[in-house]
């Protein structure tokens, strides 16, 4: 078969969709993905953005025989025929899917004279994966780690960047055009290659940023602090690892450099907020954190250390990410240094001093001990 088509809204494209496209590639020389621009739906991304995400996802797998066509105000099956395509391919997960798709297939062929449909059944591990399923994951602590398992890399990155952008804009009050432009410029910088979006960032990256902001959401929803306090912690978390490099420059720690970056951003609503956020950033510094005194310090540290108390799979991602960031160290040296850090943190957890804030302690202290004990055993410590 020369050409075959695959259609959908693909908001976002999932690994299930990618599997169907892969099946299509196995039976045709060329695959045309028809992206629906449906006025009755409100997708997260525009049709052009979705097209770019699909093409990036295919390029990531080195699939060079897939093209994407946006369908506007027409039947996909009829557009397919206009492109010389006689068959569409669809994935069938359940009997309900079959009943629905069969009805569409009959309409396509008998009513509008469009392309026919071939049905394929995805493997069991993709049987429940759909765009609706993936969208429903967003929100709770750890949602990003879960979503990551079900969508291709470009779709995941686009989704979390969109989520982060909304989080970022909600933090800064609407101001004049200059203030809005400054906020947009700083968002690009914070999520770009020189900060959390850097390729060398294997843990202190966009995932870490999403996770921490979700932790702040959970803390605030359950403890109902003052909105100003929430915003101070949010701003501090955004900036606390903005600078992350091995080896302090001119004797200035990463945390201090991040605090100075924040102070020069011009984003603070007032001088008091600027100073308080800088204090919380410095509270995460191993060297000067002990001298910081602020009523939100324990919250900030709780958010930053919450990763230690996640489930085994997420903790595993964290541990591997940290190792990758210190990939320039040989195993013997890394294992020794990492073991000392973990032993210290575990001791604090055993004394109920790791999470000083009660809410974070109740959520994460016990599992943090389990996780660190497991990693210490793997390190031979």
Short mmCIF file of C-alpha atoms in Angstrom, two decimals:
data_model
loop_
_atom_site.label_atom_id
_atom_site.label_comp_id
_atom_site.label_asym_id
_atom_site.label_seq_id
_atom_site.Cartn_x
_atom_site.Cartn_y
_atom_site.Cartn_z
CA UNK A 1 0.00 0.00 0.00
CA UNK A 2 1.39 3.40 -0.95
CA UNK A 3 -0.45 5.67 1.49
CA UNK A 4 -2.55 5.28 4.61
CA UNK A 5 -4.12 7.91 6.83
CA UNK A 6 -4.55 8.32 10.57
CA UNK A 7 -6.82 10.97 12.08
CA UNK A 8 -7.49 12.55 15.44
CA UNK A 9 -7.40 15.69 17.53
CA UNK A 10 -4.18 14.47 19.20
CA UNK A 11 -4.31 16.85 22.14
CA UNK A 12 -1.94 15.50 23.28
CA UNK A 13 -0.61 12.75 21.07
CA UNK A 14 -0.04 9.66 23.24
CA UNK A 15 2.11 6.56 23.03
CA UNK A 16 -1.07 4.78 21.95
CA UNK A 17 -1.37 7.09 18.94
CA UNK A 18 2.32 6.57 18.20
CA UNK A 19 1.79 2.81 18.24
CA UNK A 20 -1.00 3.11 15.65
CA UNK A 21 1.20 5.32 13.45
CA UNK A 22 3.93 2.71 13.79
CA UNK A 23 1.51 0.00 12.64
CA UNK A 24 0.51 2.21 9.72
CA UNK A 25 4.17 2.54 8.72
CA UNK A 26 4.48 -1.25 8.64
CA UNK A 27 1.77 -1.60 5.98
CA UNK A 28 2.21 1.54 3.87
CA UNK A 29 5.07 3.48 2.32
CA UNK A 30 3.74 6.79 3.60
CA UNK A 31 1.54 7.81 6.53
CA UNK A 32 -0.54 10.98 6.50
CA UNK A 33 -1.76 12.16 9.90
CA UNK A 34 -4.94 14.22 9.59
CA UNK A 35 -5.25 16.66 12.47
CA UNK A 36 -8.80 17.77 13.16
CA UNK A 37 -9.45 21.43 13.88
CA UNK A 38 -12.89 21.03 15.45
CA UNK A 39 -14.67 24.23 16.52
CA UNK A 40 -16.75 22.30 19.07
CA UNK A 41 -13.61 21.23 20.98
CA UNK A 42 -11.24 23.40 22.99
CA UNK A 43 -7.81 21.76 22.67
CA UNK A 44 -4.87 22.78 24.82
CA UNK A 45 -2.77 23.52 21.75
CA UNK A 46 -3.58 25.08 18.40
CA UNK A 47 -3.66 22.90 15.30
CA UNK A 48 -0.27 24.27 14.20
CA UNK A 49 1.24 23.55 17.61
CA UNK A 50 -0.16 20.02 17.57
CA UNK A 51 1.20 19.51 14.08
CA UNK A 52 4.68 20.53 15.25
CA UNK A 53 4.46 18.20 18.27
CA UNK A 54 3.44 15.22 16.08
CA UNK A 55 6.27 15.87 13.63
CA UNK A 56 8.80 16.24 16.48
CA UNK A 57 7.54 13.01 18.05
CA UNK A 58 7.98 11.15 14.76
CA UNK A 59 11.39 12.70 14.13
CA UNK A 60 12.47 11.57 17.60
CA UNK A 61 11.84 7.99 16.43
CA UNK A 62 13.47 8.70 13.05
CA UNK A 63 10.20 8.19 11.19
CA UNK A 64 10.75 10.19 8.01
CA UNK A 65 7.72 8.94 6.08
CA UNK A 66 5.03 10.67 8.17
CA UNK A 67 3.41 13.95 7.18
CA UNK A 68 0.72 15.94 8.95
CA UNK A 69 -2.27 17.66 7.33
CA UNK A 70 -4.63 19.96 9.23
CA UNK A 71 -8.29 19.39 8.41
CA UNK A 72 -10.56 22.43 8.67
CA UNK A 73 -14.34 22.33 8.19
CA UNK A 74 -14.40 19.06 6.27
CA UNK A 75 -14.77 15.34 6.80
CA UNK A 76 -11.42 13.64 7.35
CA UNK A 77 -12.39 10.63 5.23
CA UNK A 78 -13.26 12.93 2.31
CA UNK A 79 -10.02 14.89 2.69
CA UNK A 80 -8.14 11.59 2.74
CA UNK A 81 -9.63 10.63 -0.62
CA UNK A 82 -8.54 13.99 -2.03
CA UNK A 83 -4.99 13.07 -0.97
CA UNK A 84 -5.19 9.77 -2.82
CA UNK A 85 -5.75 7.72 0.32
CA UNK A 86 -8.24 4.85 0.27
CA UNK A 87 -7.78 3.65 3.84
CA UNK A 88 -7.62 5.18 7.30
CA UNK A 89 -6.26 3.28 10.29
CA UNK A 90 -7.78 3.41 13.77
CA UNK A 91 -6.90 1.80 17.08
CA UNK A 92 -9.63 -0.20 18.82
CA UNK A 93 -9.27 -0.63 22.59
CA UNK A 94 -12.74 -1.81 23.65
CA UNK A 95 -16.00 -3.10 22.20
CA UNK A 96 -17.42 0.38 22.77
CA UNK A 97 -14.61 1.77 20.58
CA UNK A 98 -15.49 -0.73 17.87
CA UNK A 99 -19.20 0.14 17.91
CA UNK A 100 -18.41 3.85 17.65
CA UNK A 101 -15.68 3.53 15.03
CA UNK A 102 -17.76 1.12 12.95
CA UNK A 103 -20.56 3.67 12.84
CA UNK A 104 -18.09 6.34 11.71
CA UNK A 105 -16.66 3.95 9.12
CA UNK A 106 -20.12 3.30 7.66
CA UNK A 107 -20.81 7.03 7.54
CA UNK A 108 -17.45 7.72 5.89
CA UNK A 109 -18.01 5.16 3.12
CA UNK A 110 -21.76 5.09 2.56
CA UNK A 111 -22.72 8.71 3.21
CA UNK A 112 -19.78 10.89 2.20
CA UNK A 113 -17.94 8.44 -0.07
CA UNK A 114 -14.69 8.77 1.80
CA UNK A 115 -11.83 6.45 2.72
CA UNK A 116 -12.49 3.10 4.37
CA UNK A 117 -11.14 2.22 7.82
CA UNK A 118 -8.77 -0.52 8.98
CA UNK A 119 -8.91 -1.41 12.68
CA UNK A 120 -5.92 -2.49 14.79
CA UNK A 121 -5.82 -3.47 18.46
CA UNK A 122 -3.04 -1.99 20.62
CA UNK A 123 -1.07 -4.10 23.13
CA UNK A 124 -2.40 -4.47 26.65
CA UNK A 125 -0.17 -1.82 28.20
CA UNK A 126 -1.59 0.81 25.84
CA UNK A 127 -5.18 -0.38 25.99
CA UNK A 128 -6.35 2.39 28.32
CA UNK A 129 -4.16 5.21 27.02
CA UNK A 130 -6.03 8.08 25.39
CA UNK A 131 -5.74 11.86 25.26
CA UNK A 132 -8.60 12.16 27.76
CA UNK A 133 -6.86 9.73 30.10
CA UNK A 134 -3.62 11.71 29.93
CA UNK A 135 -5.35 15.06 30.49
CA UNK A 136 -7.06 13.70 33.60
CA UNK A 137 -3.65 13.01 35.19
CA UNK A 138 -2.76 16.70 35.49
CA UNK A 139 -2.77 18.39 38.87
CA UNK A 140 -1.90 16.21 41.90
CA UNK A 141 1.63 15.88 43.26
CA UNK A 142 3.66 13.72 40.90
CA UNK A 143 1.29 14.09 37.95
CA UNK A 144 4.14 14.93 35.62
CA UNK A 145 6.07 11.76 36.46
CA UNK A 146 2.96 9.73 35.65
CA UNK A 147 2.12 11.56 32.43
CA UNK A 148 5.67 11.09 31.20
CA UNK A 149 5.05 7.35 30.86
CA UNK A 150 2.18 7.76 28.42
CA UNK A 151 3.23 10.42 25.89
CA UNK A 152 6.22 10.91 23.57
CA UNK A 153 8.93 13.31 24.72
CA UNK A 154 7.97 16.36 22.61
CA UNK A 155 4.33 16.11 23.73
CA UNK A 156 5.38 15.84 27.37
CA UNK A 157 7.70 18.83 27.16
CA UNK A 158 5.08 20.97 25.42
CA UNK A 159 2.46 20.04 28.00
CA UNK A 160 4.55 20.84 31.07
CA UNK A 161 5.84 24.07 29.52
CA UNK A 162 2.24 25.14 28.96
CA UNK A 163 1.39 24.21 32.57
CA UNK A 164 4.44 26.06 33.87
CA UNK A 165 3.58 29.12 31.78
CA UNK A 166 0.14 29.33 33.39
CA UNK A 167 1.72 28.89 36.84
CA UNK A 168 4.24 31.62 36.07
CA UNK A 169 1.71 34.15 34.79
CA UNK A 170 -0.57 33.57 37.78
CA UNK A 171 2.29 34.57 40.08
CA UNK A 172 2.83 38.05 38.68
CA UNK A 173 -0.01 40.62 38.83
CA UNK A 174 -1.08 42.16 35.56
CA UNK A 175 0.88 45.32 35.02
CA UNK A 176 1.84 47.60 32.16
CA UNK A 177 3.26 46.39 28.87
CA UNK A 178 6.84 46.66 30.13
CA UNK A 179 6.10 44.50 33.20
CA UNK A 180 4.31 41.90 31.06
CA UNK A 181 7.21 41.77 28.61
CA UNK A 182 9.67 41.40 31.50
CA UNK A 183 7.68 38.50 32.94
CA UNK A 184 7.57 36.76 29.55
CA UNK A 185 11.28 37.26 29.04
CA UNK A 186 12.06 35.78 32.44
CA UNK A 187 9.81 32.78 31.80
CA UNK A 188 11.75 32.06 28.60
CA UNK A 189 15.01 32.39 30.50
CA UNK A 190 13.94 30.19 33.43
CA UNK A 191 12.69 27.37 31.21
CA UNK A 192 15.45 27.73 28.62
CA UNK A 193 18.80 26.10 28.05
CA UNK A 194 20.63 28.28 30.60
CA UNK A 195 18.35 27.31 33.48
CA UNK A 196 15.86 24.49 34.15
CA UNK A 197 15.64 23.52 30.46
CA UNK A 198 19.36 22.84 30.16
CA UNK A 199 20.37 19.53 28.57
CA UNK A 200 22.89 18.85 31.35
CA UNK A 201 20.18 19.12 33.99
CA UNK A 202 19.13 15.56 34.73
CA UNK A 203 17.34 16.27 38.02
CA UNK A 204 17.33 20.01 38.72
CA UNK A 205 15.26 20.51 35.59
CA UNK A 206 11.71 21.20 34.41
CA UNK A 207 10.46 18.02 36.10
CA UNK A 208 11.83 19.25 39.42
CA UNK A 209 10.16 22.60 38.86
CA UNK A 210 6.75 21.05 38.10
CA UNK A 211 7.00 18.68 41.04
CA UNK A 212 7.89 21.41 43.53
CA UNK A 213 5.13 23.74 42.34
CA UNK A 214 2.63 20.88 42.64
CA UNK A 215 3.88 20.29 46.18
CA UNK A 216 3.23 23.95 46.98
CA UNK A 217 -0.28 23.61 45.58
CA UNK A 218 -0.93 20.58 47.80
CA UNK A 219 0.51 22.28 50.89
CA UNK A 220 -1.54 25.42 50.35
CA UNK A 221 -4.76 23.49 49.63
CA UNK A 222 -4.41 21.49 52.84
CA UNK A 223 -3.14 24.18 55.22
CA UNK A 224 -4.72 27.34 53.71
CA UNK A 225 -1.92 29.85 54.36
CA UNK A 226 -2.10 33.51 53.40
CA UNK A 227 -1.93 34.08 49.63
CA UNK A 228 1.10 36.32 50.00
CA UNK A 229 2.96 33.51 51.79
CA UNK A 230 2.06 31.11 48.99
CA UNK A 231 3.37 33.51 46.37
CA UNK A 232 6.63 34.07 48.26
CA UNK A 233 7.29 30.32 48.42
CA UNK A 234 6.32 29.89 44.76
CA UNK A 235 8.66 32.66 43.61
CA UNK A 236 11.49 31.27 45.75
CA UNK A 237 11.04 27.79 44.33
CA UNK A 238 11.06 29.10 40.76
CA UNK A 239 14.44 30.75 41.37
CA UNK A 240 16.12 28.48 43.93
CA UNK A 241 17.97 26.37 41.31
CA UNK A 242 17.95 28.92 38.51
CA UNK A 243 21.75 28.84 38.67
CA UNK A 244 23.12 25.31 38.94
CA UNK A 245 26.73 24.65 38.06
CA UNK A 246 29.45 22.44 39.49
CA UNK A 247 31.96 24.59 41.30
CA UNK A 248 31.07 27.98 42.72
CA UNK A 249 32.04 30.98 40.62
CA UNK A 250 34.20 33.47 42.52
CA UNK A 251 33.28 31.75 45.76
CA UNK A 252 29.56 32.41 45.24
CA UNK A 253 27.33 29.37 45.74
CA UNK A 254 24.64 28.42 43.24
CA UNK A 255 21.97 29.41 45.75
CA UNK A 256 23.52 32.81 46.36
CA UNK A 257 23.87 33.35 42.62
CA UNK A 258 20.21 32.35 42.20
CA UNK A 259 19.17 34.79 44.94
CA UNK A 260 21.07 37.58 43.23
CA UNK A 261 19.50 36.65 39.90
CA UNK A 262 16.07 36.97 41.52
CA UNK A 263 16.92 40.33 43.09
CA UNK A 264 17.92 41.66 39.69
CA UNK A 265 14.85 40.35 37.88
CA UNK A 266 12.54 43.25 38.65
CA UNK A 267 9.66 40.82 39.18
CA UNK A 268 8.95 41.43 42.88
CA UNK A 269 5.79 43.32 43.75
CA UNK A 270 7.65 45.28 46.42
CA UNK A 271 10.98 45.48 48.24
CA UNK A 272 9.74 43.36 51.14
CA UNK A 273 8.76 40.51 48.81
CA UNK A 274 12.11 40.75 47.01
CA UNK A 275 13.99 40.36 50.30
CA UNK A 276 11.82 37.51 51.64
CA UNK A 277 12.10 35.47 48.45
CA UNK A 278 15.88 35.94 48.47
CA UNK A 279 15.99 34.69 52.07
CA UNK A 280 14.09 31.53 51.17
CA UNK A 281 16.38 30.85 48.23
CA UNK A 282 19.38 31.19 50.55
CA UNK A 283 17.69 28.85 53.03
CA UNK A 284 18.30 25.99 50.56
CA UNK A 285 22.07 26.71 50.65
CA UNK A 286 23.97 24.12 52.69
CA UNK A 287 26.47 26.77 53.81
CA UNK A 288 24.30 29.75 54.70
CA UNK A 289 20.86 28.17 55.17
CA UNK A 290 21.34 27.64 58.89
CA UNK A 291 21.67 31.37 59.45
CA UNK A 292 18.42 32.17 57.65
CA UNK A 293 15.46 32.90 59.88
CA UNK A 294 12.09 33.17 58.16
CA UNK A 295 8.63 31.82 59.10
CA UNK A 296 8.34 30.10 55.70
CA UNK A 297 11.80 28.50 55.77
CA UNK A 298 10.51 25.08 56.88
CA UNK A 299 7.92 25.12 54.09
CA UNK A 300 10.55 25.93 51.47
CA UNK A 301 12.83 23.15 52.68
CA UNK A 302 9.89 20.75 52.89
CA UNK A 303 9.03 21.39 49.24
CA UNK A 304 12.65 20.99 48.16
CA UNK A 305 13.13 17.72 50.09
CA UNK A 306 9.72 16.23 49.26
CA UNK A 307 11.31 14.18 46.46
CA UNK A 308 12.92 11.96 49.12
CA UNK A 309 9.52 10.70 50.23
CA UNK A 310 8.03 9.79 46.84
CA UNK A 311 7.17 6.28 45.71
CA UNK A 312 9.98 3.95 44.68
CA UNK A 313 9.68 4.59 40.94
CA UNK A 314 9.82 8.38 41.25
CA UNK A 315 12.64 8.20 43.79
CA UNK A 316 14.52 5.99 41.34
CA UNK A 317 14.22 8.69 38.65
CA UNK A 318 15.54 11.22 41.16
CA UNK A 319 18.51 9.07 42.24
CA UNK A 320 19.51 8.34 38.63
CA UNK A 321 19.16 12.02 37.77
CA UNK A 322 21.47 13.07 40.59
CA UNK A 323 24.03 10.46 39.50
CA UNK A 324 23.88 11.75 35.92
CA UNK A 325 24.46 15.33 37.08
CA UNK A 326 27.62 14.13 38.81
CA UNK A 327 28.62 11.89 35.92
CA UNK A 328 32.10 13.42 35.89
CA UNK A 329 32.82 11.69 39.21
CA UNK A 330 34.01 8.05 39.20
CA UNK A 331 31.71 5.59 41.00
CA UNK A 332 33.95 5.15 44.04
CA UNK A 333 34.13 8.88 44.73
CA UNK A 334 30.44 9.49 43.99
CA UNK A 335 29.25 6.57 46.10
CA UNK A 336 31.31 7.76 49.05
CA UNK A 337 30.13 11.38 48.86
CA UNK A 338 26.53 10.51 48.09
CA UNK A 339 26.52 7.97 50.89
CA UNK A 340 27.63 10.58 53.41
CA UNK A 341 24.88 12.97 52.32
CA UNK A 342 22.19 10.29 52.48
CA UNK A 343 23.35 9.00 55.85
CA UNK A 344 23.13 12.54 57.24
CA UNK A 345 19.65 13.11 55.79
CA UNK A 346 18.41 9.71 56.96
CA UNK A 347 19.65 10.42 60.47
CA UNK A 348 17.69 13.67 60.48
CA UNK A 349 14.59 11.84 59.25
CA UNK A 350 14.94 9.21 61.98
CA UNK A 351 15.03 12.03 64.52
CA UNK A 352 11.98 13.65 62.85
CA UNK A 353 14.11 16.67 61.96
CA UNK A 354 14.29 16.32 58.19
CA UNK A 355 10.86 17.84 57.64
CA UNK A 356 10.38 20.41 60.38
CA UNK A 357 6.98 21.41 59.08
CA UNK A 358 4.43 18.89 60.36
CA UNK A 359 2.45 18.67 57.13
CA UNK A 360 5.49 17.61 55.11
CA UNK A 361 6.70 15.31 57.89
CA UNK A 362 3.39 13.47 57.96
CA UNK A 363 3.43 13.10 54.18
CA UNK A 364 7.00 12.04 53.54
CA UNK A 365 9.18 11.26 56.56
CA UNK A 366 8.69 7.49 56.81
CA UNK A 367 8.97 6.78 53.10
CA UNK A 368 12.04 9.01 52.90
CA UNK A 369 13.78 6.75 55.42
CA UNK A 370 12.86 3.67 53.37
CA UNK A 371 14.06 5.24 50.11
CA UNK A 372 17.36 6.48 51.49
CA UNK A 373 18.05 3.17 53.21
CA UNK A 374 17.52 1.35 49.90
CA UNK A 375 19.82 3.71 48.00
CA UNK A 376 22.50 3.50 50.68
CA UNK A 377 22.45 -0.28 50.33
CA UNK A 378 22.85 0.05 46.56
CA UNK A 379 25.80 2.39 47.09
CA UNK A 380 27.40 -0.12 49.42
CA UNK A 381 27.23 2.29 52.34
#
